[in-house]
Coordinates of N, CA and C in Angstrom, one line a residue:
M255 N -145.3 8.2 -242.5 CA -146.6 8.3 -243.1 C -146.8 7.0 -244.0
W256 N -148.0 6.4 -243.8 CA -148.4 5.3 -244.7 C -149.2 6.0 -245.8
D257 N -148.8 5.9 -247.1 CA -149.5 6.6 -248.2 C -150.0 5.5 -249.1
F258 N -151.4 5.5 -249.3 CA -152.0 4.4 -250.1 C -152.4 4.9 -251.5
G259 N -151.9 6.1 -251.9 CA -152.0 6.5 -253.3 C -153.5 6.7 -253.7
Q260 N -154.3 7.1 -252.8 CA -155.7 7.3 -253.1 C -156.1 8.8 -253.5
C261 N -155.1 9.7 -253.4 CA -155.4 11.0 -253.8 C -154.3 11.5 -254.8
D262 N -154.6 12.7 -255.4 CA -153.7 13.2 -256.4 C -152.3 13.5 -255.7
A263 N -151.3 12.9 -256.1 CA -150.0 13.0 -255.5 C -149.5 14.4 -255.5
K264 N -149.8 15.2 -256.5 CA -149.3 16.6 -256.6 C -150.0 17.5 -255.6
R265 N -151.2 17.1 -255.1 CA -152.0 17.9 -254.1 C -151.9 17.3 -252.7
C266 N -151.2 16.1 -252.5 CA -151.1 15.4 -251.3 C -150.2 16.2 -250.3
T267 N -150.8 16.7 -249.2 CA -150.0 17.4 -248.2 C -148.9 16.6 -247.6
G268 N -149.2 15.3 -247.4 CA -148.3 14.4 -246.7 C -147.0 14.2 -247.6
R269 N -147.3 14.0 -248.9 CA -146.1 13.8 -249.8 C -145.3 15.1 -249.9
K270 N -146.0 16.3 -249.9 CA -145.2 17.5 -249.9 C -144.3 17.6 -248.7
L271 N -144.9 17.3 -247.5 CA -144.1 17.3 -246.3 C -142.9 16.3 -246.4
S272 N -143.1 15.2 -247.0 CA -142.1 14.2 -247.2 C -140.9 14.8 -248.1
R273 N -141.3 15.5 -249.1 CA -140.3 16.1 -250.0 C -139.5 17.2 -249.3
F274 N -140.2 17.9 -248.3 CA -139.5 18.9 -247.6 C -138.6 18.3 -246.5
G275 N -138.7 17.0 -246.3 CA -137.9 16.3 -245.3 C -138.5 16.3 -243.9
F276 N -139.8 16.6 -243.8 CA -140.4 16.6 -242.4 C -140.9 15.2 -242.0
L277 N -141.1 14.4 -242.9 CA -141.5 13.0 -242.6 C -141.0 12.0 -243.6
K278 N -141.1 10.8 -243.3 CA -140.7 9.7 -244.3 C -141.9 8.8 -244.5
E279 N -141.9 8.2 -245.7 CA -143.0 7.3 -246.0 C -142.6 5.8 -245.6
L280 N -143.7 5.2 -245.1 CA -143.5 3.8 -244.5 C -144.2 2.8 -245.5
R281 N -143.6 1.6 -245.6 CA -144.2 0.5 -246.3 C -145.3 -0.1 -245.4
V282 N -146.2 -0.8 -246.0 CA -147.3 -1.4 -245.3 C -146.7 -2.4 -244.2
N283 N -145.7 -3.1 -244.5 CA -145.1 -4.1 -243.6 C -144.1 -3.5 -242.6
H284 N -144.0 -2.2 -242.6 CA -143.1 -1.6 -241.6 C -143.8 -1.2 -240.4
G285 N -143.4 -1.6 -239.2 CA -144.0 -1.2 -238.0 C -143.6 0.2 -237.5
F286 N -144.4 0.7 -236.6 CA -144.1 2.1 -236.1 C -144.5 2.1 -234.6
G287 N -143.5 2.5 -233.8 CA -143.7 2.4 -232.4 C -144.2 3.7 -231.7
G288 N -144.4 4.7 -232.5 CA -144.9 6.0 -231.9 C -146.4 6.1 -232.0
I289 N -146.9 7.3 -231.9 CA -148.3 7.6 -232.0 C -148.7 7.7 -233.5
V290 N -149.8 7.0 -233.9 CA -150.3 7.0 -235.3 C -151.7 7.6 -235.3
L291 N -151.9 8.6 -236.1 CA -153.2 9.2 -236.3 C -153.9 8.3 -237.3
S292 N -155.0 7.7 -236.9 CA -155.7 6.7 -237.7 C -157.1 6.6 -237.4
P293 N -158.0 6.4 -238.4 CA -159.4 6.3 -238.2 C -159.8 5.1 -237.3
V294 N -158.9 4.1 -237.1 CA -159.2 3.0 -236.3 C -158.8 3.1 -234.9
G295 N -158.3 4.3 -234.5 CA -158.0 4.5 -233.1 C -159.2 4.5 -232.2
T296 N -159.0 4.3 -230.9 CA -160.1 4.3 -230.0 C -160.0 5.5 -229.0
D297 N -158.8 5.9 -228.8 CA -158.6 7.1 -227.9 C -158.2 8.3 -228.7
C298 N -158.4 9.5 -228.2 CA -158.0 10.7 -228.8 C -156.5 11.0 -228.4
V299 N -155.8 11.6 -229.4 CA -154.4 12.0 -229.0 C -154.6 13.1 -228.0
S300 N -153.6 13.1 -227.0 CA -153.7 14.1 -225.9 C -152.3 14.4 -225.4
R301 N -152.2 15.3 -224.5 CA -150.8 15.6 -223.9 C -150.2 14.4 -223.3
E302 N -151.0 13.4 -222.9 CA -150.5 12.2 -222.3 C -149.6 11.4 -223.3
D303 N -149.8 11.7 -224.6 CA -149.0 11.0 -225.6 C -147.7 11.7 -225.9
Y304 N -147.5 12.8 -225.4 CA -146.3 13.6 -225.8 C -145.0 12.9 -225.6
S305 N -144.9 12.3 -224.4 CA -143.6 11.6 -224.2 C -143.3 10.5 -225.2
L306 N -144.3 9.8 -225.6 CA -144.1 8.8 -226.7 C -143.8 9.4 -228.0
I307 N -144.4 10.5 -228.3 CA -144.1 11.2 -229.6 C -142.6 11.7 -229.5
Q308 N -142.2 12.2 -228.4 CA -140.8 12.6 -228.3 C -139.8 11.5 -228.5
R309 N -140.2 10.3 -228.0 CA -139.3 9.1 -228.1 C -139.4 8.4 -229.4
K310 N -140.6 8.2 -229.9 CA -140.8 7.3 -231.0 C -141.3 8.0 -232.3
G311 N -141.9 9.2 -232.1 CA -142.4 10.0 -233.3 C -143.9 10.0 -233.5
L312 N -144.3 10.6 -234.5 CA -145.7 10.8 -234.8 C -146.0 10.4 -236.3
A313 N -147.0 9.6 -236.6 CA -147.2 9.2 -238.0 C -148.7 9.4 -238.3
V314 N -149.0 9.3 -239.6 CA -150.4 9.5 -240.1 C -150.6 8.5 -241.2
V315 N -151.9 8.1 -241.3 CA -152.3 7.2 -242.4 C -152.9 8.1 -243.5
D316 N -152.3 8.2 -244.6 CA -152.7 9.0 -245.7 C -153.6 8.2 -246.7
C317 N -154.9 8.5 -246.6 CA -155.9 7.8 -247.5 C -157.1 8.7 -247.7
S318 N -157.9 8.3 -248.7 CA -159.1 9.1 -249.0 C -160.2 8.8 -248.0
W319 N -160.9 9.9 -247.5 CA -162.0 9.7 -246.6 C -163.1 8.9 -247.3
A320 N -163.2 8.9 -248.6 CA -164.2 8.2 -249.3 C -163.9 6.7 -249.6
R321 N -162.6 6.3 -249.3 CA -162.2 5.0 -249.6 C -161.5 4.3 -248.4
L322 N -162.0 4.6 -247.2 CA -161.5 4.0 -246.0 C -161.5 2.4 -246.0
G323 N -162.6 1.9 -246.7 CA -162.8 0.5 -246.7 C -161.7 -0.2 -247.6
D324 N -161.0 0.5 -248.4 CA -159.9 -0.1 -249.2 C -158.6 -0.1 -248.5
V325 N -158.5 0.5 -247.3 CA -157.2 0.5 -246.7 C -157.0 -0.7 -245.7
P326 N -155.9 -1.4 -245.9 CA -155.6 -2.6 -245.0 C -155.1 -2.2 -243.6
F327 N -156.0 -1.6 -242.8 CA -155.6 -1.1 -241.5 C -155.0 -2.3 -240.7
V328 N -155.5 -3.5 -240.8 CA -155.1 -4.6 -240.0 C -153.6 -5.0 -240.3
K329 N -153.1 -4.6 -241.5 CA -151.7 -4.9 -241.8 C -150.7 -3.8 -241.3
L330 N -151.2 -2.7 -240.8 CA -150.4 -1.7 -240.3 C -150.0 -2.0 -238.8
R331 N -148.7 -2.2 -238.6 CA -148.2 -2.6 -237.3 C -147.9 -1.4 -236.4
C332 N -148.9 -0.9 -235.7 CA -148.8 0.2 -234.8 C -149.4 -0.1 -233.5
T333 N -148.7 0.3 -232.4 CA -149.2 0.0 -231.1 C -150.0 1.1 -230.4
A334 N -150.0 2.3 -231.0 CA -150.7 3.4 -230.4 C -151.5 4.2 -231.4
P335 N -152.5 3.6 -232.0 CA -153.4 4.4 -232.9 C -154.2 5.4 -232.2
R336 N -154.4 6.6 -232.7 CA -155.1 7.7 -232.0 C -156.0 8.4 -233.0
L337 N -157.2 8.8 -232.5 CA -158.1 9.7 -233.2 C -157.8 11.1 -232.9
L338 N -158.3 12.0 -233.7 CA -158.3 13.4 -233.4 C -159.7 13.9 -233.0
P339 N -159.8 14.8 -232.1 CA -161.1 15.3 -231.7 C -161.7 16.2 -232.8
W340 N -162.9 16.7 -232.6 CA -163.7 17.4 -233.6 C -163.0 18.7 -233.9
L341 N -162.7 18.8 -235.2 CA -162.0 20.0 -235.8 C -162.6 20.2 -237.2
V342 N -162.3 21.4 -237.7 CA -162.9 21.8 -239.1 C -161.7 21.9 -240.1
A343 N -161.9 21.3 -241.2 CA -160.8 21.3 -242.3 C -160.8 22.7 -242.9
A344 N -159.6 23.1 -243.3 CA -159.4 24.4 -244.0 C -158.7 24.1 -245.4
N345 N -158.3 22.9 -245.7 CA -157.7 22.6 -247.0 C -158.7 22.9 -248.1
P346 N -158.2 23.2 -249.3 CA -159.1 23.6 -250.4 C -160.0 22.5 -250.9
V347 N -159.7 21.2 -250.6 CA -160.6 20.1 -251.0 C -161.8 20.0 -250.1
N348 N -161.6 20.0 -248.8 CA -162.7 19.8 -247.8 C -162.9 21.0 -246.9
Y349 N -162.7 22.2 -247.4 CA -162.9 23.4 -246.6 C -164.2 23.5 -245.9
G350 N -164.2 23.7 -244.6 CA -165.4 23.9 -243.9 C -166.1 22.6 -243.4
R351 N -165.5 21.5 -243.8 CA -166.1 20.2 -243.4 C -165.5 19.7 -242.1
P352 N -166.3 19.3 -241.1 CA -165.7 18.8 -239.9 C -165.1 17.5 -240.0
C353 N -163.9 17.3 -239.4 CA -163.2 16.1 -239.3 C -162.5 15.5 -240.5
E354 N -162.7 16.1 -241.7 CA -162.1 15.6 -242.9 C -160.8 16.4 -243.2
L355 N -159.8 16.1 -242.3 CA -158.6 16.9 -242.4 C -157.6 16.2 -243.3
S356 N -156.7 17.1 -243.9 CA -155.6 16.6 -244.7 C -154.5 16.1 -243.7
C357 N -153.4 15.5 -244.3 CA -152.3 15.0 -243.5 C -151.7 16.1 -242.7
V358 N -151.4 17.2 -243.3 CA -150.7 18.3 -242.6 C -151.6 18.9 -241.5
E359 N -152.9 19.0 -241.7 CA -153.8 19.4 -240.7 C -153.9 18.5 -239.5
A360 N -153.9 17.2 -239.8 CA -154.0 16.2 -238.8 C -152.7 16.2 -237.9
L361 N -151.5 16.2 -238.6 CA -150.3 16.2 -237.9 C -150.1 17.5 -237.0
S362 N -150.5 18.6 -237.6 CA -150.3 19.9 -236.9 C -151.3 20.0 -235.7
A363 N -152.5 19.4 -235.9 CA -153.5 19.4 -234.8 C -152.9 18.6 -233.6
A364 N -152.4 17.4 -233.9 CA -151.9 16.5 -232.9 C -150.7 17.2 -232.1
L365 N -149.8 17.9 -232.9 CA -148.7 18.5 -232.3 C -149.1 19.7 -231.4
F366 N -150.1 20.5 -231.9 CA -150.7 21.6 -231.1 C -151.3 21.1 -229.8
I367 N -152.0 20.0 -229.9 CA -152.7 19.5 -228.7 C -151.7 19.0 -227.7
C368 N -150.6 18.5 -228.2 CA -149.5 17.9 -227.3 C -148.5 19.0 -226.8
G369 N -148.8 20.3 -227.2 CA -147.9 21.4 -226.7 C -146.9 21.8 -227.7
E370 N -146.8 21.3 -228.9 CA -145.8 21.6 -229.9 C -146.4 22.6 -230.9
E371 N -146.9 23.8 -230.4 CA -147.5 24.8 -231.3 C -146.5 25.3 -232.3
E372 N -145.3 25.5 -231.9 CA -144.3 26.1 -232.9 C -144.1 25.1 -234.0
T373 N -144.0 23.8 -233.7 CA -143.8 22.8 -234.8 C -145.0 22.8 -235.7
A374 N -146.2 22.8 -235.1 CA -147.5 22.8 -235.8 C -147.5 24.0 -236.8
N375 N -147.1 25.2 -236.4 CA -147.1 26.3 -237.2 C -146.1 26.2 -238.4
L376 N -145.0 25.5 -238.1 CA -143.9 25.3 -239.1 C -144.5 24.5 -240.2
L377 N -145.2 23.4 -239.9 CA -145.7 22.5 -240.9 C -146.8 23.2 -241.7
L378 N -147.7 23.9 -241.1 CA -148.8 24.6 -241.8 C -148.3 25.8 -242.6
G379 N -147.1 26.3 -242.2 CA -146.6 27.4 -242.9 C -146.1 27.1 -244.3
K380 N -146.0 25.8 -244.6 CA -145.6 25.3 -245.9 C -146.7 25.4 -247.0
F381 N -147.9 25.7 -246.5 CA -149.1 25.8 -247.4 C -149.7 27.2 -247.2
K382 N -150.0 27.8 -248.3 CA -150.5 29.2 -248.2 C -151.9 29.3 -247.5
W383 N -152.6 28.2 -247.4 CA -153.9 28.2 -246.7 C -153.7 27.7 -245.3
G384 N -152.5 27.3 -244.9 CA -152.3 26.7 -243.6 C -152.8 27.5 -242.4
H385 N -152.6 28.9 -242.5 CA -153.0 29.7 -241.4 C -154.5 29.6 -241.1
A386 N -155.3 29.3 -242.2 CA -156.7 29.3 -242.0 C -157.2 28.1 -241.1
F387 N -156.4 27.1 -241.1 CA -156.7 25.9 -240.2 C -156.7 26.4 -238.7
L388 N -155.6 27.1 -238.4 CA -155.5 27.6 -237.0 C -156.6 28.6 -236.7
S389 N -156.9 29.5 -237.7 CA -157.9 30.5 -237.5 C -159.3 29.9 -237.2
L390 N -159.6 28.8 -237.9 CA -160.9 28.1 -237.7 C -161.0 27.4 -236.4
N391 N -159.9 26.9 -236.0 CA -159.9 25.9 -234.9 C -159.1 26.4 -233.6
R392 N -158.6 27.6 -233.6 CA -157.7 28.0 -232.5 C -158.4 27.8 -231.1
E393 N -159.6 28.2 -230.9 CA -160.3 28.1 -229.6 C -160.4 26.6 -229.2
L394 N -160.7 25.7 -230.1 CA -160.8 24.3 -229.8 C -159.4 23.7 -229.5
L395 N -158.5 24.0 -230.3 CA -157.1 23.5 -230.1 C -156.5 23.9 -228.8
K396 N -156.8 25.2 -228.4 CA -156.3 25.6 -227.1 C -156.9 24.9 -226.0
A397 N -158.2 24.6 -226.1 CA -159.0 23.9 -225.1 C -158.5 22.5 -225.0
Y398 N -158.3 21.8 -226.2 CA -157.9 20.4 -226.2 C -156.5 20.3 -225.6
S399 N -155.6 21.3 -225.9 CA -154.3 21.2 -225.4 C -154.2 21.4 -223.8
N400 N -155.2 21.9 -223.2 CA -155.3 22.1 -221.8 C -155.8 20.8 -221.1
C401 N -156.3 19.9 -221.9 CA -156.8 18.6 -221.3 C -155.6 17.7 -221.1
E402 N -155.7 16.9 -220.0 CA -154.6 16.1 -219.6 C -154.6 14.7 -220.3
N403 N -155.7 14.2 -220.7 CA -155.8 12.9 -221.3 C -157.0 12.8 -222.3
S404 N -157.1 11.7 -222.9 CA -158.1 11.4 -223.9 C -159.5 11.6 -223.4
A405 N -159.8 11.1 -222.2 CA -161.1 11.2 -221.6 C -161.5 12.6 -221.4
E406 N -160.6 13.5 -220.9 CA -160.9 14.9 -220.8 C -161.2 15.6 -222.1
I407 N -160.5 15.2 -223.1 CA -160.7 15.8 -224.4 C -162.1 15.4 -225.0
I408 N -162.4 14.2 -224.8 CA -163.7 13.7 -225.3 C -164.8 14.4 -224.5
S409 N -164.7 14.5 -223.2 CA -165.7 15.2 -222.4 C -165.9 16.6 -222.8
F410 N -164.8 17.3 -223.0 CA -164.9 18.7 -223.5 C -165.5 18.8 -224.8
Q411 N -165.1 18.0 -225.8 CA -165.6 18.0 -227.1 C -167.1 17.8 -227.1
N412 N -167.6 16.8 -226.4 CA -169.0 16.5 -226.3 C -169.8 17.7 -225.7
A413 N -169.3 18.3 -224.6 CA -169.9 19.4 -224.0 C -170.0 20.6 -224.9
W414 N -168.9 20.8 -225.7 CA -168.8 21.9 -226.6 C -169.9 21.8 -227.7
L415 N -169.9 20.6 -228.3 CA -170.9 20.3 -229.3 C -172.3 20.4 -228.8
A416 N -172.6 20.0 -227.6 CA -173.9 20.0 -227.0 C -174.4 21.4 -226.8
Q417 N -173.6 22.4 -226.7 CA -174.0 23.7 -226.5 C -174.6 24.4 -227.7
E418 N -174.5 23.7 -228.8 CA -175.1 24.2 -230.1 C -174.5 25.6 -230.5
R419 N -173.2 25.7 -230.2 CA -172.6 27.0 -230.5 C -172.4 27.0 -232.0
Q420 N -172.3 28.2 -232.6 CA -172.0 28.3 -234.0 C -170.6 27.8 -234.3
V421 N -170.6 26.9 -235.3 CA -169.3 26.3 -235.7 C -168.8 26.9 -237.0
P422 N -167.5 26.9 -237.2 CA -166.9 27.5 -238.4 C -167.3 26.6 -239.6
K423 N -168.0 27.2 -240.5 CA -168.4 26.5 -241.8 C -168.6 27.5 -242.9
V424 N -168.7 27.1 -244.1 CA -168.9 27.9 -245.2 C -170.4 28.2 -245.3
P425 N -170.9 29.5 -245.3 CA -172.3 29.8 -245.4 C -172.9 29.2 -246.7
T426 N -174.1 28.6 -246.6 CA -174.7 27.9 -247.7 C -174.8 28.8 -249.0
E427 N -175.2 30.1 -248.8 CA -175.4 30.9 -249.9 C -174.2 31.3 -250.7
V428 N -173.0 31.1 -250.1 CA -171.8 31.5 -250.8 C -170.9 30.2 -251.0
E429 N -171.3 29.1 -250.6 CA -170.5 27.9 -250.6 C -170.0 27.6 -252.0
G430 N -170.9 27.7 -253.0 CA -170.5 27.4 -254.4 C -169.4 28.3 -254.9
G431 N -169.5 29.7 -254.6 CA -168.5 30.6 -255.0 C -167.2 30.4 -254.3
E432 N -167.3 30.1 -253.0 CA -166.1 29.8 -252.2 C -165.4 28.6 -252.7
R433 N -166.1 27.6 -252.9 CA -165.4 26.3 -253.4 C -164.8 26.5 -254.8
S434 N -165.5 27.3 -255.6 CA -165.0 27.6 -256.9 C -163.7 28.3 -256.9
A435 N -163.7 29.4 -256.0 CA -162.5 30.2 -255.9 C -161.3 29.3 -255.4
R436 N -161.6 28.4 -254.4 CA -160.5 27.6 -253.9 C -160.1 26.6 -254.9
S437 N -161.0 26.1 -255.7 CA -160.6 25.1 -256.8 C -159.6 25.7 -257.7
D438 N -159.8 27.0 -258.0 CA -158.9 27.7 -258.9 C -157.4 27.7 -258.3
D439 N -157.3 27.6 -257.0 CA -156.0 27.7 -256.4 C -155.4 26.3 -256.2
E440 N -156.2 25.2 -256.4 CA -155.7 23.9 -256.1 C -154.5 23.5 -256.9
G441 N -154.4 24.0 -258.1 CA -153.2 23.6 -258.9 C -151.9 24.3 -258.4
S442 N -152.1 25.3 -257.5 CA -150.9 26.0 -257.1 C -150.6 25.9 -255.6
Y443 N -151.6 25.6 -254.8 CA -151.4 25.6 -253.3 C -150.4 24.5 -252.9
D444 N -150.2 23.5 -253.7 CA -149.3 22.4 -253.4 C -148.2 22.4 -254.4
S445 N -147.8 23.5 -254.9 CA -146.8 23.6 -256.0 C -145.5 23.0 -255.5
D446 N -144.7 22.6 -256.5 CA -143.4 21.9 -256.2 C -142.4 22.8 -255.4
D447 N -142.4 24.1 -255.6 CA -141.5 25.0 -254.9 C -140.0 24.5 -255.0
G448 N -139.6 23.9 -256.2 CA -138.3 23.5 -256.3 C -138.0 22.2 -255.6
L449 N -139.0 21.5 -255.1 CA -138.7 20.2 -254.4 C -138.4 19.1 -255.3
P450 N -137.8 18.0 -254.8 CA -137.4 16.9 -255.6 C -138.7 16.3 -256.3
P451 N -138.5 15.6 -257.4 CA -139.7 15.0 -258.1 C -140.4 13.9 -257.2
L452 N -141.6 13.7 -257.5 CA -142.4 12.7 -256.8 C -141.8 11.3 -257.1
E453 N -141.7 10.4 -256.1 CA -141.3 9.1 -256.2 C -142.6 8.2 -256.4
K454 N -142.4 7.0 -256.9 CA -143.5 6.0 -257.0 C -144.0 5.6 -255.6
N455 N -145.3 5.5 -255.4 CA -145.8 5.1 -254.2 C -145.8 3.6 -254.1
M456 N -144.9 3.0 -253.2 CA -144.7 1.6 -253.1 C -145.8 0.9 -252.5
N457 N -146.5 1.5 -251.6 CA -147.7 0.9 -251.0 C -148.8 0.7 -252.0
H458 N -149.0 1.7 -252.9 CA -150.0 1.6 -254.0 C -149.6 0.5 -254.9
L459 N -148.3 0.4 -255.3 CA -147.9 -0.7 -256.2 C -148.1 -2.1 -255.5
D460 N -147.8 -2.2 -254.2 CA -148.0 -3.5 -253.5 C -149.4 -3.9 -253.6
L461 N -150.3 -2.9 -253.4 CA -151.8 -3.3 -253.4 C -152.2 -3.7 -254.8
E462 N -151.7 -3.0 -255.8 CA -152.1 -3.4 -257.2 C -151.6 -4.8 -257.5
D463 N -150.4 -5.1 -257.1 CA -149.8 -6.4 -257.3 C -150.7 -7.5 -256.6
S464 N -151.1 -7.2 -255.4 CA -151.9 -8.1 -254.6 C -153.2 -8.4 -255.3
D465 N -153.8 -7.3 -255.9 CA -155.1 -7.5 -256.6 C -155.0 -8.3 -257.8
E466 N -153.8 -8.1 -258.5 CA -153.6 -8.9 -259.8 C -153.5 -10.4 -259.4
E467 N -152.8 -10.7 -258.3 CA -152.5 -12.1 -257.9 C -153.8 -12.7 -257.6
S468 N -154.7 -11.9 -256.9 CA -156.0 -12.5 -256.4 C -156.9 -12.8 -257.6
E469 N -156.7 -12.1 -258.7 CA -157.6 -12.3 -259.8 C -157.2 -13.6 -260.6

């Protein structure tokens, strides 16, 4: 995971997975030869990528959706950047919003699509709201996992969206109450659970040093 320190470290799902030992943090200048979930990808992750994930691994770019312009994507040395197809977030920050997934949701979705449903459930199980992500997206995830490649996934996604079917979202009349209730949980849904203390984010420090030098 490349972590650019744009979100609250105590609520960051990627950093919690790191402290559990499920992933490791990468420096900006570290290359990665596996599949990378990134907004700059051109193809969707698909079963076609599974062999590369098995050999080289799966990574994610952890950044704020509101600050994508601040992320030095050109400096990330990855050969296989991938997008995720249309899915709905279930994390307490972006609940009900399409495509604005947290790190654990993104990683779990990619694993599910590639046939690693058990591993996807294992990651989501570390968060008390994790099951909601699968509940909201199970039909789509199953369909995506049956597609052989990126082109098939995009074709299915576009056809599904064109049908104007009802999509999982928070009803307007209760959205305020729902968000408020989830906000109350935000301090605890990513609790430490006896995990090691947070370490300094070296990517964030590197970027700050770079800014100071440029000034």
